[in-house]
Amino acid sequence: MTLHQNLSVHLTSDLGQAAAVVGAILGLRTVAQQGMFFVGGTIADRIGTRRTVLVGCAVRVSGLVCLGISTSVLGAAIGAVLTGFAGALFSPAVEAELARSSDTADASHARIDAFALFNAFGQIGAFTGPLLGALLLNVDFRTVAFTGAAVFVLIGAAQWRWMPAHRPPPTRGSVLSGWRDIARNRVFLSFSLAVGVSLVAYNQLYLLVPIELDRGWGDQEPLGVLLAASSLVVVIAQMRVTAWARRRSPTRAMTLGLGTVALGLVAIGTAAAVGSRAATLVGALLFVLLLATGQMITGPTARAAIPGFAREQHLGSYYGVYASIGGILVLPASAAVGAVVDTVPDTALGRAAPWGLLAGLVLVAAASLGPIMRRQDRRGQTAARA
């Protein structure tokens, strides 16, 4: 978020680029990260987590230096792609290592706790990042980019010094065999699509919520506070929510989590239908809080379940594909939501329509989790007998 803010200003103010070019470069960065998670995960399976993270730090430093020295659109695009791909190297590698390191006698609970803690710490960055980015908007972009590069040099040095140098677990077959295994695993792909719908709902913080605030409140000024509140709620409440979720079965917990997200969509859709300033603000706040709560329930539980789908093999690739599916799903869903917003009339029903459609999509995903997890249970039983 911090890089997006400052890079956008740099492209428009320093390089004089049009909004279309800015959007294309920011989109390239997002695709280089979201769409390439599966590549990062595969690399982690082959060379190990520590090496992958160190390569990611080097790629991120290279991208930031490229952005700092570049005065052309091409250079900015290359730098943006490099910084995005670095993120694709970090995430699946770390998640696979978390799953392996928490493989204890009580692996399911240990993994849920590990991913919950990981999520809480990640939200500290999400909370402070936009605030720091706003403070740095008036600082020369070269200074920001080079400072960021220096920070990642230090992060890389710390990882080199303290991250355990475990050998990558033995992986059967070639890279393509791992991808073929995932492609044939329809239960896992269905699971990833179902849970990935929550990311579509999350993306509305940047798509529909600003539109709703403009229409009902008069401007987007409350948005920053709402985003900060969302991250702060996760930092404070994640472990408590996880303790509650662990007392339910994984299927029930994830279904309740997606149901909570759908309830948030219904709340802001109802507020949109009312249309008053007070209703708009209350609806947006309820959406943010319920969305955060639903994701706190669903996210760690879903990630902890992935080793079962993978049968403890190709974990990096599985986590990478899981993340890529969620990220890629956002693109057509966002286009469809935008088309609905442009088409419906400015009436109570029309204002509520996109929110209602999204709530329906999330509820369908929630309802599908039961059959998906039952198929996974049968698959596990068949493998155990084999």
mmCIF file of C-alpha atoms in Angstrom:
data_model
loop_
_atom_site.group_PDB
_atom_site.id
_atom_site.type_symbol
_atom_site.label_atom_id
_atom_site.label_comp_id
_atom_site.label_asym_id
_atom_site.label_seq_id
_atom_site.Cartn_x
_atom_site.Cartn_y
_atom_site.Cartn_z
ATOM 1 C CA MET A 1 0.000 0.000 0.000
ATOM 2 C CA THR A 2 2.833 2.416 0.910
ATOM 3 C CA LEU A 3 4.664 1.755 -2.377
ATOM 4 C CA HIS A 4 1.441 2.118 -4.392
ATOM 5 C CA GLN A 5 0.757 5.522 -2.841
ATOM 6 C CA ASN A 6 4.235 6.924 -3.438
ATOM 7 C CA LEU A 7 4.772 5.296 -6.832
ATOM 8 C CA SER A 8 1.469 6.697 -8.077
ATOM 9 C CA VAL A 9 2.467 10.231 -7.050
ATOM 10 C CA HIS A 10 5.950 9.759 -8.560
ATOM 11 C CA LEU A 11 4.549 8.622 -11.905
ATOM 12 C CA THR A 12 2.070 11.470 -12.169
ATOM 13 C CA SER A 13 4.022 14.345 -10.614
ATOM 14 C CA ASP A 14 7.667 13.508 -11.386
ATOM 15 C CA LEU A 15 7.339 11.600 -14.665
ATOM 16 C CA GLY A 16 4.184 13.360 -15.912
ATOM 17 C CA GLN A 17 2.333 10.185 -16.858
ATOM 18 C CA ALA A 18 -1.387 9.916 -17.536
ATOM 19 C CA ALA A 19 -3.737 8.005 -15.262
ATOM 20 C CA ALA A 20 -3.934 5.129 -17.758
ATOM 21 C CA VAL A 21 -0.159 4.604 -17.623
ATOM 22 C CA VAL A 22 -0.157 4.814 -13.828
ATOM 23 C CA GLY A 23 -2.952 2.257 -13.639
ATOM 24 C CA ALA A 24 -1.149 -0.064 -16.052
ATOM 25 C CA ILE A 25 2.110 0.017 -14.070
ATOM 26 C CA LEU A 26 0.364 -0.511 -10.734
ATOM 27 C CA GLY A 27 -1.616 -3.322 -12.345
ATOM 28 C CA LEU A 28 1.603 -4.910 -13.619
ATOM 29 C CA ARG A 29 2.979 -4.910 -10.091
ATOM 30 C CA THR A 30 -0.173 -6.558 -8.742
ATOM 31 C CA VAL A 31 -0.164 -9.234 -11.460
ATOM 32 C CA ALA A 32 3.568 -9.881 -10.911
ATOM 33 C CA GLN A 33 2.751 -10.661 -7.292
ATOM 34 C CA GLN A 34 -0.743 -12.168 -7.248
ATOM 35 C CA GLY A 35 -0.376 -14.069 -10.501
ATOM 36 C CA MET A 36 3.112 -15.404 -9.758
ATOM 37 C CA PHE A 37 2.644 -16.812 -6.266
ATOM 38 C CA PHE A 38 2.613 -20.313 -7.756
ATOM 39 C CA VAL A 39 6.070 -19.707 -9.251
ATOM 40 C CA GLY A 40 7.406 -18.479 -5.913
ATOM 41 C CA GLY A 41 5.971 -21.522 -4.176
ATOM 42 C CA THR A 42 7.526 -23.880 -6.700
ATOM 43 C CA ILE A 43 10.919 -22.226 -6.257
ATOM 44 C CA ALA A 44 10.586 -22.670 -2.479
ATOM 45 C CA ASP A 45 9.885 -26.377 -2.971
ATOM 46 C CA ARG A 46 13.065 -26.699 -5.022
ATOM 47 C CA ILE A 47 15.645 -24.586 -3.162
ATOM 48 C CA GLY A 48 14.139 -24.207 0.320
ATOM 49 C CA THR A 49 12.477 -21.395 2.236
ATOM 50 C CA ARG A 50 15.602 -19.592 3.423
ATOM 51 C CA ARG A 51 17.151 -19.330 -0.031
ATOM 52 C CA THR A 52 13.837 -18.269 -1.559
ATOM 53 C CA VAL A 53 13.362 -15.500 1.010
ATOM 54 C CA LEU A 54 16.933 -14.286 0.461
ATOM 55 C CA VAL A 55 16.378 -14.250 -3.314
ATOM 56 C CA GLY A 56 13.137 -12.348 -2.683
ATOM 57 C CA CYS A 57 14.998 -9.726 -0.652
ATOM 58 C CA ALA A 58 17.559 -9.333 -3.444
ATOM 59 C CA VAL A 59 14.814 -8.990 -6.070
ATOM 60 C CA ARG A 60 12.959 -6.422 -3.927
ATOM 61 C CA VAL A 61 16.174 -4.392 -3.461
ATOM 62 C CA SER A 62 16.826 -4.513 -7.223
ATOM 63 C CA GLY A 63 13.281 -3.351 -7.955
ATOM 64 C CA LEU A 64 13.436 -0.448 -5.512
ATOM 65 C CA VAL A 65 16.823 0.679 -6.839
ATOM 66 C CA CYS A 66 15.446 0.457 -10.386
ATOM 67 C CA LEU A 67 12.480 2.628 -9.388
ATOM 68 C CA GLY A 68 14.794 5.105 -7.683
ATOM 69 C CA ILE A 69 17.140 5.619 -10.633
ATOM 70 C CA SER A 70 14.595 5.331 -13.438
ATOM 71 C CA THR A 71 13.321 8.365 -15.320
ATOM 72 C CA SER A 72 11.360 6.425 -17.958
ATOM 73 C CA VAL A 73 8.109 4.499 -18.055
ATOM 74 C CA LEU A 74 9.968 1.314 -19.038
ATOM 75 C CA GLY A 75 12.298 1.569 -16.052
ATOM 76 C CA ALA A 76 9.397 2.225 -13.698
ATOM 77 C CA ALA A 77 7.519 -0.759 -15.118
ATOM 78 C CA ILE A 78 10.539 -3.059 -14.661
ATOM 79 C CA GLY A 79 11.022 -1.834 -11.099
ATOM 80 C CA ALA A 80 7.337 -2.324 -10.307
ATOM 81 C CA VAL A 81 7.372 -5.882 -11.699
ATOM 82 C CA LEU A 82 10.497 -6.752 -9.690
ATOM 83 C CA THR A 83 9.031 -5.453 -6.422
ATOM 84 C CA GLY A 84 5.827 -7.379 -7.105
ATOM 85 C CA PHE A 85 7.593 -10.630 -7.963
ATOM 86 C CA ALA A 86 9.605 -10.341 -4.750
ATOM 87 C CA GLY A 87 6.318 -10.538 -2.853
ATOM 88 C CA ALA A 88 5.421 -13.652 -4.839
ATOM 89 C CA LEU A 89 8.642 -15.241 -3.571
ATOM 90 C CA PHE A 90 8.094 -14.349 0.091
ATOM 91 C CA SER A 91 4.525 -15.389 0.832
ATOM 92 C CA PRO A 92 4.176 -19.048 -0.269
ATOM 93 C CA ALA A 93 7.677 -19.867 0.967
ATOM 94 C CA VAL A 94 6.974 -18.542 4.451
ATOM 95 C CA GLU A 95 3.514 -20.137 4.597
ATOM 96 C CA ALA A 96 4.892 -23.527 3.577
ATOM 97 C CA GLU A 97 7.591 -23.241 6.241
ATOM 98 C CA LEU A 98 4.999 -22.292 8.868
ATOM 99 C CA ALA A 99 2.996 -25.386 7.959
ATOM 100 C CA ARG A 100 6.064 -27.626 8.197
ATOM 101 C CA SER A 101 7.401 -26.143 11.436
ATOM 102 C CA SER A 102 4.013 -26.517 13.156
ATOM 103 C CA ASP A 103 3.620 -30.172 12.106
ATOM 104 C CA THR A 104 3.248 -31.485 15.658
ATOM 105 C CA ALA A 105 1.098 -34.161 17.270
ATOM 106 C CA ASP A 106 -1.683 -31.561 17.359
ATOM 107 C CA ALA A 107 -0.853 -30.178 13.919
ATOM 108 C CA SER A 108 -4.279 -28.788 13.028
ATOM 109 C CA HIS A 109 -4.487 -26.509 16.083
ATOM 110 C CA ALA A 110 -0.794 -25.608 15.984
ATOM 111 C CA ARG A 111 -1.030 -24.624 12.331
ATOM 112 C CA ILE A 112 -4.152 -22.535 12.860
ATOM 113 C CA ASP A 113 -2.416 -20.672 15.703
ATOM 114 C CA ALA A 114 0.727 -20.164 13.605
ATOM 115 C CA PHE A 115 -1.188 -18.711 10.667
ATOM 116 C CA ALA A 116 -3.301 -16.557 12.986
ATOM 117 C CA LEU A 117 -0.178 -15.050 14.547
ATOM 118 C CA PHE A 118 1.337 -14.559 11.092
ATOM 119 C CA ASN A 119 -1.816 -12.737 9.978
ATOM 120 C CA ALA A 120 -1.843 -10.505 13.066
ATOM 121 C CA PHE A 121 1.759 -9.425 12.544
ATOM 122 C CA GLY A 122 1.083 -8.854 8.844
ATOM 123 C CA GLN A 123 -1.729 -6.476 9.718
ATOM 124 C CA ILE A 124 0.653 -4.371 11.807
ATOM 125 C CA GLY A 125 2.346 -3.540 8.519
ATOM 126 C CA ALA A 126 -1.009 -2.984 6.827
ATOM 127 C CA PHE A 127 -1.935 -0.565 9.623
ATOM 128 C CA THR A 128 1.314 1.408 9.683
ATOM 129 C CA GLY A 129 2.076 1.242 5.941
ATOM 130 C CA PRO A 130 -0.577 3.690 4.676
ATOM 131 C CA LEU A 131 0.184 6.082 7.548
ATOM 132 C CA LEU A 132 3.898 5.998 6.756
ATOM 133 C CA GLY A 133 3.170 6.341 3.049
ATOM 134 C CA ALA A 134 1.072 9.456 3.667
ATOM 135 C CA LEU A 135 3.902 10.993 5.708
ATOM 136 C CA LEU A 136 6.369 10.297 2.887
ATOM 137 C CA LEU A 137 4.243 11.684 0.042
ATOM 138 C CA ASN A 138 6.130 14.995 0.151
ATOM 139 C CA VAL A 139 9.552 13.327 0.359
ATOM 140 C CA ASP A 140 11.583 12.904 -2.852
ATOM 141 C CA PHE A 141 10.687 9.520 -4.345
ATOM 142 C CA ARG A 142 14.340 8.598 -4.934
ATOM 143 C CA THR A 143 14.941 8.962 -1.205
ATOM 144 C CA VAL A 144 11.914 6.792 -0.431
ATOM 145 C CA ALA A 145 12.984 4.088 -2.919
ATOM 146 C CA PHE A 146 16.612 3.966 -1.790
ATOM 147 C CA THR A 147 15.587 3.944 1.877
ATOM 148 C CA GLY A 148 13.253 1.042 1.146
ATOM 149 C CA ALA A 149 16.093 -0.784 -0.611
ATOM 150 C CA ALA A 150 18.342 -0.250 2.422
ATOM 151 C CA VAL A 151 15.631 -1.612 4.715
ATOM 152 C CA PHE A 152 15.374 -4.788 2.635
ATOM 153 C CA VAL A 153 19.151 -5.183 2.677
ATOM 154 C CA LEU A 154 18.897 -5.204 6.479
ATOM 155 C CA ILE A 155 15.935 -7.609 6.371
ATOM 156 C CA GLY A 156 17.886 -9.921 4.078
ATOM 157 C CA ALA A 157 20.904 -9.800 6.392
ATOM 158 C CA ALA A 158 18.689 -10.636 9.376
ATOM 159 C CA GLN A 159 17.107 -13.555 7.516
ATOM 160 C CA TRP A 160 20.531 -14.827 6.459
ATOM 161 C CA ARG A 161 21.722 -14.645 10.072
ATOM 162 C CA TRP A 162 18.733 -16.049 11.939
ATOM 163 C CA MET A 163 16.466 -18.000 9.584
ATOM 164 C CA PRO A 164 17.125 -21.747 9.964
ATOM 165 C CA ALA A 165 18.861 -23.236 6.930
ATOM 166 C CA HIS A 166 16.653 -26.305 6.593
ATOM 167 C CA ARG A 167 17.114 -28.441 3.525
ATOM 168 C CA PRO A 168 14.050 -28.440 1.281
ATOM 169 C CA PRO A 169 11.973 -31.576 1.865
ATOM 170 C CA PRO A 170 12.378 -34.255 -0.809
ATOM 171 C CA THR A 171 10.073 -33.560 -3.743
ATOM 172 C CA ARG A 172 9.031 -36.345 -6.072
ATOM 173 C CA GLY A 173 9.310 -35.706 -9.786
ATOM 174 C CA SER A 174 9.851 -32.544 -11.794
ATOM 175 C CA VAL A 175 8.341 -29.091 -11.465
ATOM 176 C CA LEU A 176 5.742 -30.041 -14.059
ATOM 177 C CA SER A 177 4.806 -33.155 -12.097
ATOM 178 C CA GLY A 178 4.026 -30.973 -9.088
ATOM 179 C CA TRP A 179 1.854 -28.684 -11.178
ATOM 180 C CA ARG A 180 0.118 -31.684 -12.749
ATOM 181 C CA ASP A 181 -0.601 -33.019 -9.271
ATOM 182 C CA ILE A 182 -2.270 -29.726 -8.355
ATOM 183 C CA ALA A 183 -4.158 -29.518 -11.663
ATOM 184 C CA ARG A 184 -5.614 -32.993 -11.049
ATOM 185 C CA ASN A 185 -6.553 -32.126 -7.467
ATOM 186 C CA ARG A 186 -10.031 -30.789 -8.211
ATOM 187 C CA VAL A 187 -11.037 -30.833 -4.559
ATOM 188 C CA PHE A 188 -8.186 -28.459 -3.710
ATOM 189 C CA LEU A 189 -8.945 -26.182 -6.671
ATOM 190 C CA SER A 190 -12.623 -26.040 -5.661
ATOM 191 C CA PHE A 191 -11.580 -25.231 -2.093
ATOM 192 C CA SER A 192 -9.268 -22.438 -3.284
ATOM 193 C CA LEU A 193 -12.042 -20.911 -5.406
ATOM 194 C CA ALA A 194 -14.539 -21.046 -2.541
ATOM 195 C CA VAL A 195 -12.238 -19.451 0.019
ATOM 196 C CA GLY A 196 -10.846 -17.038 -2.590
ATOM 197 C CA VAL A 197 -14.262 -15.391 -2.823
ATOM 198 C CA SER A 198 -13.495 -13.702 0.508
ATOM 199 C CA LEU A 199 -10.676 -11.835 -1.261
ATOM 200 C CA VAL A 200 -13.234 -10.510 -3.757
ATOM 201 C CA ALA A 201 -15.202 -9.122 -0.805
ATOM 202 C CA TYR A 202 -12.018 -7.643 0.686
ATOM 203 C CA ASN A 203 -11.216 -5.916 -2.598
ATOM 204 C CA GLN A 204 -14.418 -3.878 -2.235
ATOM 205 C CA LEU A 205 -12.580 -1.781 0.356
ATOM 206 C CA TYR A 206 -10.801 -0.281 -2.656
ATOM 207 C CA LEU A 207 -13.599 -0.483 -5.248
ATOM 208 C CA LEU A 208 -17.176 -0.249 -3.983
ATOM 209 C CA VAL A 209 -16.627 1.329 -0.556
ATOM 210 C CA PRO A 210 -15.013 4.493 -2.021
ATOM 211 C CA ILE A 211 -17.899 4.761 -4.508
ATOM 212 C CA GLU A 212 -20.412 4.338 -1.691
ATOM 213 C CA LEU A 213 -18.723 6.954 0.488
ATOM 214 C CA ASP A 214 -18.642 9.420 -2.403
ATOM 215 C CA ARG A 215 -22.335 8.841 -3.070
ATOM 216 C CA GLY A 216 -23.704 8.658 0.465
ATOM 217 C CA TRP A 217 -21.219 10.597 2.599
ATOM 218 C CA GLY A 218 -20.083 13.164 0.045
ATOM 219 C CA ASP A 219 -16.365 12.308 -0.062
ATOM 220 C CA GLN A 220 -13.896 9.501 0.671
ATOM 221 C CA GLU A 221 -12.387 11.073 3.775
ATOM 222 C CA PRO A 222 -13.504 8.284 6.182
ATOM 223 C CA LEU A 223 -11.838 5.605 4.033
ATOM 224 C CA GLY A 224 -8.388 5.902 5.586
ATOM 225 C CA VAL A 225 -9.812 5.589 9.084
ATOM 226 C CA LEU A 226 -11.889 2.562 8.044
ATOM 227 C CA LEU A 227 -8.856 0.797 6.532
ATOM 228 C CA ALA A 228 -6.794 1.513 9.631
ATOM 229 C CA ALA A 229 -9.639 0.254 11.832
ATOM 230 C CA SER A 230 -9.818 -2.972 9.820
ATOM 231 C CA SER A 231 -6.126 -3.702 10.373
ATOM 232 C CA LEU A 232 -6.220 -2.655 14.022
ATOM 233 C CA VAL A 233 -9.131 -5.004 14.741
ATOM 234 C CA VAL A 234 -7.114 -7.921 13.349
ATOM 235 C CA VAL A 235 -4.010 -7.013 15.357
ATOM 236 C CA ILE A 236 -6.018 -6.836 18.591
ATOM 237 C CA ALA A 237 -8.529 -9.646 18.131
ATOM 238 C CA GLN A 238 -6.990 -12.269 15.826
ATOM 239 C CA MET A 239 -5.759 -14.671 18.511
ATOM 240 C CA ARG A 240 -8.993 -14.413 20.514
ATOM 241 C CA VAL A 241 -11.084 -15.090 17.423
ATOM 242 C CA THR A 242 -8.815 -17.997 16.503
ATOM 243 C CA ALA A 243 -9.210 -19.531 19.969
ATOM 244 C CA TRP A 244 -12.977 -19.400 19.432
ATOM 245 C CA ALA A 245 -12.725 -20.854 15.912
ATOM 246 C CA ARG A 246 -10.524 -23.763 17.029
ATOM 247 C CA ARG A 247 -13.385 -25.044 19.173
ATOM 248 C CA ARG A 248 -15.361 -25.668 15.960
ATOM 249 C CA SER A 249 -14.594 -28.081 13.181
ATOM 250 C CA PRO A 250 -12.588 -26.515 10.317
ATOM 251 C CA THR A 251 -15.567 -26.793 7.967
ATOM 252 C CA ARG A 252 -17.927 -25.125 10.414
ATOM 253 C CA ALA A 253 -15.417 -22.400 11.241
ATOM 254 C CA MET A 254 -14.765 -21.525 7.594
ATOM 255 C CA THR A 255 -18.484 -21.587 6.779
ATOM 256 C CA LEU A 256 -19.226 -19.254 9.690
ATOM 257 C CA GLY A 257 -16.359 -17.016 8.594
ATOM 258 C CA LEU A 258 -17.696 -16.632 5.062
ATOM 259 C CA GLY A 259 -21.202 -16.172 6.472
ATOM 260 C CA THR A 260 -19.894 -13.290 8.588
ATOM 261 C CA VAL A 261 -18.373 -11.688 5.484
ATOM 262 C CA ALA A 262 -21.735 -12.040 3.698
ATOM 263 C CA LEU A 263 -23.470 -10.387 6.670
ATOM 264 C CA GLY A 264 -21.121 -7.424 6.319
ATOM 265 C CA LEU A 265 -22.023 -7.126 2.634
ATOM 266 C CA VAL A 266 -25.729 -7.209 3.506
ATOM 267 C CA ALA A 267 -25.184 -4.490 6.129
ATOM 268 C CA ILE A 268 -23.534 -2.036 3.749
ATOM 269 C CA GLY A 269 -26.003 -2.932 0.983
ATOM 270 C CA THR A 270 -28.884 -2.068 3.298
ATOM 271 C CA ALA A 271 -27.178 1.204 4.198
ATOM 272 C CA ALA A 272 -26.720 1.970 0.497
ATOM 273 C CA ALA A 273 -30.442 1.470 -0.051
ATOM 274 C CA VAL A 274 -31.228 3.914 2.779
ATOM 275 C CA GLY A 275 -28.779 6.406 1.299
ATOM 276 C CA SER A 276 -28.393 8.863 4.207
ATOM 277 C CA ARG A 277 -24.990 10.094 5.421
ATOM 278 C CA ALA A 278 -25.362 8.397 8.804
ATOM 279 C CA ALA A 279 -26.494 5.105 7.267
ATOM 280 C CA THR A 280 -23.591 5.175 4.804
ATOM 281 C CA LEU A 281 -21.001 5.625 7.532
ATOM 282 C CA VAL A 282 -22.556 3.024 9.848
ATOM 283 C CA GLY A 283 -22.920 0.548 6.972
ATOM 284 C CA ALA A 284 -19.296 1.018 5.898
ATOM 285 C CA LEU A 285 -18.094 0.565 9.475
ATOM 286 C CA LEU A 286 -20.155 -2.609 9.941
ATOM 287 C CA PHE A 287 -18.834 -3.982 6.653
ATOM 288 C CA VAL A 288 -15.220 -3.340 7.662
ATOM 289 C CA LEU A 289 -15.650 -4.933 11.096
ATOM 290 C CA LEU A 290 -17.612 -7.971 9.881
ATOM 291 C CA LEU A 291 -15.253 -8.482 6.927
ATOM 292 C CA ALA A 292 -12.241 -8.410 9.254
ATOM 293 C CA THR A 293 -13.944 -10.818 11.660
ATOM 294 C CA GLY A 294 -14.904 -13.235 8.895
ATOM 295 C CA GLN A 295 -11.395 -13.265 7.499
ATOM 296 C CA MET A 296 -9.901 -13.772 10.962
ATOM 297 C CA ILE A 297 -12.042 -16.910 11.251
ATOM 298 C CA THR A 298 -11.582 -18.246 7.724
ATOM 299 C CA GLY A 299 -8.014 -17.315 6.777
ATOM 300 C CA PRO A 300 -5.882 -19.220 9.321
ATOM 301 C CA THR A 301 -8.197 -22.247 9.257
ATOM 302 C CA ALA A 302 -8.083 -22.444 5.449
ATOM 303 C CA ARG A 303 -4.290 -22.140 5.298
ATOM 304 C CA ALA A 304 -3.894 -24.769 8.001
ATOM 305 C CA ALA A 305 -6.014 -27.164 5.913
ATOM 306 C CA ILE A 306 -3.845 -26.957 2.777
ATOM 307 C CA PRO A 307 -1.217 -29.561 3.813
ATOM 308 C CA GLY A 308 -4.050 -32.092 3.992
ATOM 309 C CA PHE A 309 -5.009 -31.372 0.387
ATOM 310 C CA ALA A 310 -1.324 -31.580 -0.603
ATOM 311 C CA ARG A 311 -0.667 -34.751 1.430
ATOM 312 C CA GLU A 312 2.350 -32.839 2.807
ATOM 313 C CA GLN A 313 3.961 -32.752 -0.681
ATOM 314 C CA HIS A 314 4.758 -29.686 -2.849
ATOM 315 C CA LEU A 315 3.613 -27.392 -0.008
ATOM 316 C CA GLY A 316 5.157 -24.264 -1.526
ATOM 317 C CA SER A 317 3.433 -24.911 -4.845
ATOM 318 C CA TYR A 318 0.095 -25.580 -3.162
ATOM 319 C CA TYR A 319 0.261 -22.392 -1.098
ATOM 320 C CA GLY A 320 1.338 -20.460 -4.176
ATOM 321 C CA VAL A 321 -1.534 -21.742 -6.321
ATOM 322 C CA TYR A 322 -3.993 -21.105 -3.470
ATOM 323 C CA ALA A 323 -2.856 -17.465 -3.272
ATOM 324 C CA SER A 324 -2.786 -17.012 -7.050
ATOM 325 C CA ILE A 325 -6.347 -18.302 -7.469
ATOM 326 C CA GLY A 326 -7.632 -15.771 -4.940
ATOM 327 C CA GLY A 327 -5.710 -12.935 -6.563
ATOM 328 C CA ILE A 328 -6.731 -13.813 -10.109
ATOM 329 C CA LEU A 329 -10.377 -14.263 -9.083
ATOM 330 C CA VAL A 330 -10.478 -10.606 -8.086
ATOM 331 C CA LEU A 331 -9.924 -9.411 -11.671
ATOM 332 C CA PRO A 332 -13.099 -10.739 -13.393
ATOM 333 C CA ALA A 333 -15.152 -10.210 -10.233
ATOM 334 C CA SER A 334 -14.103 -6.556 -10.029
ATOM 335 C CA ALA A 335 -14.934 -6.042 -13.691
ATOM 336 C CA ALA A 336 -18.370 -7.607 -13.179
ATOM 337 C CA VAL A 337 -19.065 -5.492 -10.083
ATOM 338 C CA GLY A 338 -18.029 -2.363 -11.960
ATOM 339 C CA ALA A 339 -20.368 -3.258 -14.823
ATOM 340 C CA VAL A 340 -23.266 -3.692 -12.384
ATOM 341 C CA VAL A 341 -22.557 -0.314 -10.773
ATOM 342 C CA ASP A 342 -22.510 1.357 -14.203
ATOM 343 C CA THR A 343 -25.748 -0.360 -15.274
ATOM 344 C CA VAL A 344 -28.141 -0.157 -12.318
ATOM 345 C CA PRO A 345 -30.275 2.960 -11.732
ATOM 346 C CA ASP A 346 -29.611 5.279 -8.790
ATOM 347 C CA THR A 347 -32.490 3.921 -6.736
ATOM 348 C CA ALA A 348 -32.553 2.134 -3.387
ATOM 349 C CA LEU A 349 -32.649 -1.245 -5.116
ATOM 350 C CA GLY A 350 -30.018 -0.226 -7.652
ATOM 351 C CA ARG A 351 -27.600 0.994 -4.974
ATOM 352 C CA ALA A 352 -28.031 -2.231 -3.007
ATOM 353 C CA ALA A 353 -27.745 -4.515 -6.064
ATOM 354 C CA PRO A 354 -23.933 -4.935 -6.298
ATOM 355 C CA TRP A 355 -23.680 -5.588 -2.568
ATOM 356 C CA GLY A 356 -26.517 -8.096 -2.718
ATOM 357 C CA LEU A 357 -24.918 -9.957 -5.621
ATOM 358 C CA LEU A 358 -21.613 -10.139 -3.762
ATOM 359 C CA ALA A 359 -23.357 -11.382 -0.613
ATOM 360 C CA GLY A 360 -25.044 -14.090 -2.685
ATOM 361 C CA LEU A 361 -21.687 -15.117 -4.185
ATOM 362 C CA VAL A 362 -20.095 -15.397 -0.739
ATOM 363 C CA LEU A 363 -23.052 -17.417 0.593
ATOM 364 C CA VAL A 364 -22.775 -19.839 -2.341
ATOM 365 C CA ALA A 365 -19.065 -20.229 -1.544
ATOM 366 C CA ALA A 366 -19.884 -20.829 2.133
ATOM 367 C CA ALA A 367 -22.485 -23.464 1.238
ATOM 368 C CA SER A 368 -20.000 -25.246 -1.043
ATOM 369 C CA LEU A 369 -17.414 -25.755 1.698
ATOM 370 C CA GLY A 370 -19.332 -28.589 3.374
ATOM 371 C CA PRO A 371 -19.442 -30.817 0.261
ATOM 372 C CA ILE A 372 -15.851 -29.896 -0.628
ATOM 373 C CA MET A 373 -14.503 -30.860 2.790
ATOM 374 C CA ARG A 374 -16.519 -34.100 2.823
ATOM 375 C CA ARG A 375 -14.950 -35.012 -0.525
ATOM 376 C CA GLN A 376 -11.547 -34.221 0.955
ATOM 377 C CA ASP A 377 -12.256 -36.455 3.963
ATOM 378 C CA ARG A 378 -13.216 -39.342 1.654
ATOM 379 C CA ARG A 379 -10.099 -38.700 -0.414
ATOM 380 C CA GLY A 380 -7.949 -38.867 2.714
ATOM 381 C CA GLN A 381 -9.592 -42.105 3.847
ATOM 382 C CA THR A 382 -9.009 -43.673 0.424
ATOM 383 C CA ALA A 383 -5.340 -42.654 0.509
ATOM 384 C CA ALA A 384 -4.957 -44.074 4.030
ATOM 385 C CA ARG A 385 -6.305 -47.463 2.911
ATOM 386 C CA ALA A 386 -4.090 -47.549 -0.184
#
